[in-house]
């Protein structure tokens, strides 16, 4: 996938709301325990968005943090792609709401819906814009307010998710060798029923009945999702590595979607990765869907686990099913 114009990630900025939801809080809400949640998922706390705020507000804060870390002015953003499954509303797109809240002009953008793979897919789209020469500055945001679509009476799902946002800047690479290398993505719609929000769309519009049946919340069959995620995260990682004559041993870091520590550890084991080659930060945030990977990149940078020239693999599996990987050499 080497392009005429190599592309780099030039910076990252993130935002999580202040309010915390701990395992102890959840013990008071449903029949669960701190011990079960930690053992089965690895999650300890999640951040929850205040009432009256929305996904666009977190996206705006993430972009402001990105601007602080890169020195870019919001006005310099040419394209804004917001990956989310929890838009402020059906339409207008969250990208338009974010543009307006930033008070910027002469930018364009759109939302991208691919659940947990949203960020990786949006990065691929952004890389294509820059690689083709069509644009020089693309901001990709992964942002989700999962607390808005979670049923806090359902212990199978409510312990898993949190809210957050992360943004990256894509630009022409300063050094060709430190840039995006390749990506491998797949979708498999046969897995749709295993993880979805059944009502509210054109198939089942909102009604008293859909509300009464709690169909506007995330429904999940945990085990098929778990099995698919562990198998496909390894398979897609191997495909993109082998296509580029690399082995898992060549990776400095696997930055996986953060859904369940057991999925991540299982994938790492299958790939033969050491613990220091894998980023695991979901104990702090839970599964923030499109935001997990930028949050993990930010934490890897601040822990000095990611430096210029490192070979990095982003890998994600999520609702759809969607599968996404992106291979790059870190640029700064
Ligand atoms: N607290 C206590 N017990 C629970 C809880 C809870 N919060 N949730 C479920 N249980 C119970 C179940 O009711 C079941 O009880 P039973 O045996 O009496 O019927 C028992 O625990 C085992 O349930 P399983 O579903 O088999 O538990 P499992 O070990 O598979 O863990 C989990 C469930 C954590 C949901 C797991 O399947 C999982 O992580 N799946 C992947 C889901 C995911 O990450 N989705 C996010 C989006 S997709 C993605 O990002 C990859």
Short mmCIF file of C-alpha atoms and ligand atoms in Angstrom, two decimals:
data_model
loop_
_atom_site.label_atom_id
_atom_site.label_comp_id
_atom_site.label_asym_id
_atom_site.label_seq_id
_atom_site.Cartn_x
_atom_site.Cartn_y
_atom_site.Cartn_z
CA UNK A 1 0.00 0.00 0.00
CA UNK A 2 3.04 2.34 -0.26
CA UNK A 3 1.73 5.53 -1.78
CA UNK A 4 3.17 8.39 -3.79
CA UNK A 5 2.75 10.57 -0.70
CA UNK A 6 3.60 8.72 2.53
CA UNK A 7 1.37 9.66 5.47
CA UNK A 8 2.11 9.99 9.18
CA UNK A 9 0.24 10.48 12.41
CA UNK A 10 1.59 13.83 13.66
CA UNK A 11 -0.13 14.00 17.03
CA UNK A 12 -2.84 12.69 19.30
CA UNK A 13 -5.28 14.34 21.72
CA UNK A 14 -7.84 12.71 23.99
CA UNK A 15 -10.66 13.52 26.34
CA UNK A 16 -12.57 11.50 28.93
CA UNK A 17 -15.32 12.94 31.13
CA UNK A 18 -14.46 13.46 34.80
CA UNK A 19 -17.27 11.40 36.33
CA UNK A 20 -16.23 7.83 37.21
CA UNK A 21 -18.31 4.66 37.32
CA UNK A 22 -16.47 2.03 39.37
CA UNK A 23 -17.06 -1.69 39.77
CA UNK A 24 -18.22 -0.91 43.31
CA UNK A 25 -20.84 1.49 41.89
CA UNK A 26 -22.02 -1.26 39.52
CA UNK A 27 -22.32 -3.72 42.42
CA UNK A 28 -25.08 -1.46 43.74
CA UNK A 29 -26.88 -1.33 40.38
CA UNK A 30 -26.90 -4.97 39.15
CA UNK A 31 -26.10 -8.45 40.46
CA UNK A 32 -22.34 -8.37 39.87
CA UNK A 33 -19.07 -8.08 41.78
CA UNK A 34 -15.78 -6.24 41.47
CA UNK A 35 -14.07 -9.63 41.45
CA UNK A 36 -16.18 -11.00 38.53
CA UNK A 37 -15.71 -7.88 36.44
CA UNK A 38 -11.95 -7.70 37.02
CA UNK A 39 -11.46 -11.42 36.37
CA UNK A 40 -13.69 -11.72 33.29
CA UNK A 41 -12.93 -8.35 31.66
CA UNK A 42 -9.99 -6.56 33.36
CA UNK A 43 -12.04 -3.38 33.77
CA UNK A 44 -11.99 -1.39 37.04
CA UNK A 45 -13.45 2.03 36.16
CA UNK A 46 -15.12 3.87 33.29
CA UNK A 47 -15.67 7.57 32.62
CA UNK A 48 -19.26 8.68 32.11
CA UNK A 49 -20.49 11.77 30.28
CA UNK A 50 -22.61 14.23 32.25
CA UNK A 51 -26.27 14.75 31.27
CA UNK A 52 -26.70 17.57 28.76
CA UNK A 53 -23.37 16.78 27.08
CA UNK A 54 -22.95 14.72 23.90
CA UNK A 55 -20.41 12.91 21.75
CA UNK A 56 -19.60 16.12 19.85
CA UNK A 57 -18.53 17.81 23.13
CA UNK A 58 -15.97 15.07 23.84
CA UNK A 59 -14.78 15.19 20.21
CA UNK A 60 -14.26 18.96 20.49
CA UNK A 61 -12.21 18.55 23.67
CA UNK A 62 -10.10 15.81 22.05
CA UNK A 63 -9.39 18.05 19.05
CA UNK A 64 -8.45 20.94 21.36
CA UNK A 65 -6.00 18.61 23.14
CA UNK A 66 -4.64 17.54 19.72
CA UNK A 67 -4.14 21.20 18.78
CA UNK A 68 -2.30 21.86 22.06
CA UNK A 69 0.05 18.92 21.46
CA UNK A 70 0.78 19.66 17.77
CA UNK A 71 0.59 23.47 17.64
CA UNK A 72 -2.01 23.19 14.86
CA UNK A 73 -4.82 25.77 14.81
CA UNK A 74 -8.31 24.23 14.49
CA UNK A 75 -8.79 26.45 11.42
CA UNK A 76 -6.06 24.47 9.64
CA UNK A 77 -8.16 21.26 9.62
CA UNK A 78 -9.09 20.42 6.03
CA UNK A 79 -11.10 17.24 6.64
CA UNK A 80 -12.76 16.05 9.84
CA UNK A 81 -13.83 12.41 10.09
CA UNK A 82 -15.75 11.39 13.22
CA UNK A 83 -15.98 7.66 13.87
CA UNK A 84 -18.89 6.97 16.20
CA UNK A 85 -21.91 4.77 16.81
CA UNK A 86 -23.32 7.27 19.28
CA UNK A 87 -23.78 10.44 17.21
CA UNK A 88 -25.49 13.39 18.93
CA UNK A 89 -28.44 12.65 16.65
CA UNK A 90 -29.18 10.78 13.41
CA UNK A 91 -28.41 13.90 11.42
CA UNK A 92 -26.77 16.33 11.01
CA UNK A 93 -23.53 14.41 11.20
CA UNK A 94 -21.53 14.82 14.40
CA UNK A 95 -18.66 16.09 12.20
CA UNK A 96 -20.83 19.13 11.29
CA UNK A 97 -21.67 19.76 14.96
CA UNK A 98 -17.99 19.53 15.91
CA UNK A 99 -16.97 21.91 13.09
CA UNK A 100 -19.53 24.43 14.29
CA UNK A 101 -18.50 24.12 17.96
CA UNK A 102 -14.87 24.67 16.97
CA UNK A 103 -15.93 27.77 15.03
CA UNK A 104 -13.89 26.78 11.99
CA UNK A 105 -14.68 27.28 8.32
CA UNK A 106 -13.64 25.86 4.94
CA UNK A 107 -13.39 22.34 6.32
CA UNK A 108 -15.50 19.37 5.32
CA UNK A 109 -16.14 16.03 6.91
CA UNK A 110 -18.47 13.22 7.75
CA UNK A 111 -19.27 10.51 10.29
CA UNK A 112 -18.16 6.93 9.87
CA UNK A 113 -20.03 4.06 11.52
CA UNK A 114 -18.02 0.90 12.11
CA UNK A 115 -18.38 0.43 15.89
CA UNK A 116 -15.11 -0.67 17.52
CA UNK A 117 -13.31 -0.56 14.14
CA UNK A 118 -14.51 2.99 13.47
CA UNK A 119 -11.22 4.62 14.38
CA UNK A 120 -9.04 2.27 12.31
CA UNK A 121 -11.37 2.54 9.29
CA UNK A 122 -11.49 6.35 9.57
CA UNK A 123 -7.70 6.45 9.75
CA UNK A 124 -7.57 4.38 6.53
CA UNK A 125 -9.96 6.81 4.83
CA UNK A 126 -7.93 9.78 6.07
CA UNK A 127 -4.65 8.21 4.94
CA UNK A 128 -6.15 7.78 1.45
CA UNK A 129 -7.08 11.50 1.30
CA UNK A 130 -3.53 12.55 2.21
CA UNK A 131 -1.77 9.86 0.15
CA UNK A 132 -3.71 10.86 -2.97
CA UNK A 133 -2.63 14.48 -2.59
CA UNK A 134 -6.26 15.57 -2.22
CA UNK A 135 -5.71 16.95 1.31
CA UNK A 136 -2.75 17.73 3.58
CA UNK A 137 -4.39 17.88 7.02
CA UNK A 138 -7.01 15.33 8.05
CA UNK A 139 -8.23 14.99 11.63
CA UNK A 140 -9.71 11.63 12.60
CA UNK A 141 -11.73 11.43 15.81
CA UNK A 142 -12.97 8.27 17.50
CA UNK A 143 -15.66 9.29 19.98
CA UNK A 144 -18.42 7.37 21.73
CA UNK A 145 -20.85 8.01 24.56
CA UNK A 146 -21.64 4.37 25.17
CA UNK A 147 -23.38 5.21 28.47
CA UNK A 148 -26.22 6.66 26.37
CA UNK A 149 -27.08 3.31 24.78
CA UNK A 150 -26.25 0.93 27.63
CA UNK A 151 -28.93 -0.74 29.71
CA UNK A 152 -27.82 -0.28 33.32
CA UNK A 153 -30.20 -3.11 34.28
CA UNK A 154 -28.33 -5.62 32.07
CA UNK A 155 -25.25 -6.99 33.84
CA UNK A 156 -24.07 -8.71 30.66
CA UNK A 157 -23.29 -5.39 28.99
CA UNK A 158 -23.32 -2.53 31.51
CA UNK A 159 -20.01 -3.49 33.11
CA UNK A 160 -18.14 -3.36 29.78
CA UNK A 161 -18.46 0.14 28.37
CA UNK A 162 -17.37 3.73 29.06
CA UNK A 163 -17.28 7.14 27.33
CA UNK A 164 -14.36 8.92 25.70
CA UNK A 165 -12.84 10.50 22.61
CA UNK A 166 -9.48 10.59 20.87
CA UNK A 167 -8.22 12.51 17.84
CA UNK A 168 -5.19 12.16 15.57
CA UNK A 169 -3.74 14.41 12.89
CA UNK A 170 -2.77 12.82 9.55
CA UNK A 171 -0.29 14.70 7.35
CA UNK A 172 2.29 14.01 4.62
CA UNK A 173 5.17 12.17 6.29
CA UNK A 174 8.32 14.13 7.14
CA UNK A 175 10.41 10.95 6.74
CA UNK A 176 9.15 8.43 4.24
CA UNK A 177 10.32 5.47 6.35
CA UNK A 178 8.27 6.60 9.35
CA UNK A 179 4.79 6.48 7.87
CA UNK A 180 1.77 4.24 7.24
CA UNK A 181 2.76 0.91 5.77
CA UNK A 182 -0.42 -1.06 5.13
CA UNK A 183 -3.91 -1.93 6.35
CA UNK A 184 -6.14 -5.00 6.23
CA UNK A 185 -9.89 -4.75 6.88
CA UNK A 186 -12.83 -7.15 6.65
CA UNK A 187 -16.54 -7.04 7.43
CA UNK A 188 -18.80 -10.01 8.19
CA UNK A 189 -22.45 -9.02 8.50
CA UNK A 190 -23.51 -12.53 9.49
CA UNK A 191 -22.33 -11.57 12.99
CA UNK A 192 -24.68 -8.58 13.17
CA UNK A 193 -27.27 -10.09 15.51
CA UNK A 194 -24.59 -10.97 18.09
CA UNK A 195 -23.97 -7.31 18.92
CA UNK A 196 -26.41 -4.59 17.98
CA UNK A 197 -28.88 -1.93 19.06
CA UNK A 198 -32.08 -3.38 17.55
CA UNK A 199 -34.48 -0.40 17.51
CA UNK A 200 -34.42 3.23 16.48
CA UNK A 201 -33.46 2.71 12.84
CA UNK A 202 -35.53 2.32 9.68
CA UNK A 203 -36.27 -1.34 10.42
CA UNK A 204 -37.73 -0.77 13.85
CA UNK A 205 -38.51 2.91 14.38
CA UNK A 206 -38.99 4.15 17.94
CA UNK A 207 -42.36 3.34 19.48
CA UNK A 208 -43.78 2.87 22.97
CA UNK A 209 -43.34 -0.87 22.39
CA UNK A 210 -39.63 -0.64 21.46
CA UNK A 211 -39.00 1.48 24.54
CA UNK A 212 -40.97 -0.88 26.76
CA UNK A 213 -38.97 -3.83 25.42
CA UNK A 214 -35.69 -1.95 26.03
CA UNK A 215 -34.68 -2.34 22.38
CA UNK A 216 -32.86 1.01 22.22
CA UNK A 217 -29.98 -0.46 24.19
CA UNK A 218 -26.94 -2.54 23.21
CA UNK A 219 -27.77 -6.25 23.02
CA UNK A 220 -24.93 -8.72 22.99
CA UNK A 221 -24.24 -12.45 22.93
CA UNK A 222 -20.88 -12.26 24.69
CA UNK A 223 -19.40 -15.62 23.79
CA UNK A 224 -19.68 -15.54 19.97
CA UNK A 225 -18.30 -11.99 20.01
CA UNK A 226 -15.45 -13.08 22.27
CA UNK A 227 -14.54 -16.06 20.06
CA UNK A 228 -14.73 -14.09 16.81
CA UNK A 229 -12.67 -11.24 18.28
CA UNK A 230 -9.86 -13.45 19.54
CA UNK A 231 -9.64 -15.44 16.28
CA UNK A 232 -9.90 -12.50 13.87
CA UNK A 233 -7.61 -10.14 15.75
CA UNK A 234 -4.82 -12.71 15.35
CA UNK A 235 -5.72 -13.62 11.76
CA UNK A 236 -5.93 -10.02 10.50
CA UNK A 237 -2.71 -9.11 12.30
CA UNK A 238 -0.85 -12.00 10.66
CA UNK A 239 -2.23 -11.09 7.20
CA UNK A 240 -0.98 -7.52 7.33
CA UNK A 241 2.37 -8.48 8.90
CA UNK A 242 3.09 -11.32 6.45
CA UNK A 243 2.14 -9.18 3.45
CA UNK A 244 4.88 -6.80 4.57
CA UNK A 245 7.46 -9.51 5.31
CA UNK A 246 7.29 -8.90 9.06
CA UNK A 247 6.75 -11.28 11.96
CA UNK A 248 5.08 -10.52 15.31
CA UNK A 249 8.59 -10.39 16.75
CA UNK A 250 9.31 -7.30 14.61
CA UNK A 251 6.51 -5.38 16.35
CA UNK A 252 7.46 -2.80 18.94
CA UNK A 253 3.81 -2.45 19.93
CA UNK A 254 0.44 -4.02 19.31
CA UNK A 255 -2.14 -1.35 20.11
CA UNK A 256 -5.39 -3.34 20.20
CA UNK A 257 -8.98 -2.24 20.63
CA UNK A 258 -9.68 -2.42 24.37
CA UNK A 259 -12.78 -4.57 24.88
CA UNK A 260 -11.67 -7.31 27.23
CA UNK A 261 -8.25 -8.05 28.72
CA UNK A 262 -8.79 -11.74 27.97
CA UNK A 263 -9.32 -11.02 24.25
CA UNK A 264 -6.13 -8.95 24.19
CA UNK A 265 -4.05 -11.46 26.16
CA UNK A 266 -5.43 -14.35 24.05
CA UNK A 267 -4.48 -12.53 20.84
CA UNK A 268 -1.03 -11.68 22.18
CA UNK A 269 -0.48 -15.30 23.18
CA UNK A 270 -1.55 -16.62 19.78
CA UNK A 271 0.81 -14.16 18.10
CA UNK A 272 3.62 -15.04 20.52
CA UNK A 273 3.97 -11.45 21.77
CA UNK A 274 5.65 -10.49 25.03
CA UNK A 275 3.72 -8.40 27.58
CA UNK A 276 5.87 -5.33 26.85
CA UNK A 277 4.78 -5.46 23.18
CA UNK A 278 1.09 -4.95 24.00
CA UNK A 279 -0.83 -1.91 25.27
CA UNK A 280 -3.52 -2.69 27.82
CA UNK A 281 -5.26 0.29 29.46
CA UNK A 282 -8.90 -0.77 29.62
CA UNK A 283 -8.86 -1.06 33.41
CA UNK A 284 -9.13 2.77 33.44
CA UNK A 285 -11.68 3.39 30.68
CA UNK A 286 -13.60 0.19 29.84
CA UNK A 287 -14.58 -0.25 26.20
CA UNK A 288 -15.02 3.24 24.72
CA UNK A 289 -15.70 1.74 21.25
CA UNK A 290 -14.19 4.12 18.62
CA UNK A 291 -12.05 5.90 21.23
CA UNK A 292 -10.06 2.96 22.66
CA UNK A 293 -7.18 3.01 20.18
CA UNK A 294 -6.41 6.77 20.31
CA UNK A 295 -6.62 6.60 24.12
CA UNK A 296 -4.18 3.67 24.06
CA UNK A 297 -1.83 5.56 21.69
CA UNK A 298 -1.92 8.56 24.03
CA UNK A 299 -1.14 6.39 27.08
CA UNK A 300 1.67 4.56 25.22
CA UNK A 301 3.25 7.92 24.35
CA UNK A 302 2.95 9.34 27.85
CA UNK A 303 4.45 6.13 29.32
CA UNK A 304 7.39 6.43 26.87
CA UNK A 305 6.48 3.08 25.33
CA UNK A 306 6.21 4.49 21.81
CA UNK A 307 8.98 6.39 20.04
CA UNK A 308 9.97 7.45 16.54
CA UNK A 309 10.65 4.55 14.17
CA UNK A 310 8.73 1.96 16.20
CA UNK A 311 6.78 -0.63 14.19
CA UNK A 312 3.20 -0.40 15.47
CA UNK A 313 0.12 -2.46 14.67
CA UNK A 314 -3.36 -1.10 15.42
CA UNK A 315 -5.89 -3.96 15.57
CA UNK A 316 -9.59 -4.01 16.21
CA UNK A 317 -12.66 -6.24 16.02
CA UNK A 318 -16.19 -5.09 16.74
CA UNK A 319 -19.90 -5.03 16.00
CA UNK A 320 -20.83 -5.73 12.41
CA UNK A 321 -18.72 -7.80 12.61
CA UNK A 322 -15.93 -5.47 11.62
CA UNK A 323 -12.22 -6.27 11.57
CA UNK A 324 -9.49 -3.68 11.10
CA UNK A 325 -5.71 -3.46 11.26
CA UNK A 326 -3.25 -0.72 10.35
CA UNK A 327 0.53 -1.11 10.27
CA UNK A 328 2.81 1.91 10.62
CA UNK A 329 6.21 3.15 11.67
CA UNK A 330 5.76 5.81 14.30
CA UNK A 331 6.79 9.26 13.10
CA UNK A 332 7.71 11.27 16.20
N1 LIG B 1 -21.46 -10.11 36.79
C1 LIG B 1 -21.62 -11.36 37.26
N2 LIG B 1 -21.97 -12.38 36.45
C2 LIG B 1 -22.17 -12.12 35.14
C3 LIG B 1 -22.04 -10.84 34.61
C4 LIG B 1 -21.66 -9.79 35.48
N3 LIG B 1 -21.50 -8.54 35.07
N4 LIG B 1 -22.30 -10.88 33.29
C5 LIG B 1 -22.61 -12.16 33.00
N5 LIG B 1 -22.53 -12.90 34.12
C6 LIG B 1 -22.81 -14.31 34.28
C7 LIG B 1 -23.70 -14.87 33.20
O1 LIG B 1 -25.06 -14.60 33.50
C8 LIG B 1 -23.38 -16.34 33.29
O2 LIG B 1 -24.08 -16.91 34.34
P1 LIG B 1 -24.75 -18.35 34.20
O3 LIG B 1 -23.59 -19.26 33.95
O4 LIG B 1 -25.41 -18.54 35.51
O5 LIG B 1 -25.67 -18.26 33.03
C9 LIG B 1 -21.90 -16.35 33.65
O6 LIG B 1 -21.60 -15.04 34.15
C10 LIG B 1 -21.00 -16.62 32.47
O7 LIG B 1 -21.43 -15.81 31.39
P2 LIG B 1 -20.66 -15.79 30.05
O8 LIG B 1 -21.35 -14.92 29.08
O9 LIG B 1 -20.33 -17.18 29.64
O10 LIG B 1 -19.32 -15.09 30.55
P3 LIG B 1 -18.01 -14.84 29.73
O11 LIG B 1 -16.89 -15.45 30.41
O12 LIG B 1 -18.18 -15.15 28.27
O13 LIG B 1 -17.84 -13.28 29.88
C11 LIG B 1 -18.18 -11.30 28.60
C12 LIG B 1 -18.83 -12.42 29.39
C13 LIG B 1 -17.25 -10.54 29.51
C14 LIG B 1 -19.28 -10.38 28.07
C15 LIG B 1 -17.38 -11.92 27.44
O14 LIG B 1 -18.15 -12.84 26.73
C16 LIG B 1 -16.86 -10.88 26.48
O15 LIG B 1 -16.05 -10.06 26.82
N6 LIG B 1 -17.29 -10.94 25.21
C17 LIG B 1 -16.85 -9.99 24.23
C18 LIG B 1 -17.75 -8.85 24.33
C19 LIG B 1 -17.18 -7.53 23.99
O16 LIG B 1 -16.07 -7.20 24.33
N7 LIG B 1 -17.98 -6.73 23.31
C20 LIG B 1 -17.65 -5.38 23.07
C21 LIG B 1 -17.77 -4.96 21.69
S1 LIG B 1 -17.11 -6.03 20.53
C22 LIG B 1 -15.55 -5.92 20.76
O17 LIG B 1 -15.11 -4.88 21.15
C23 LIG B 1 -14.67 -7.07 20.44
#
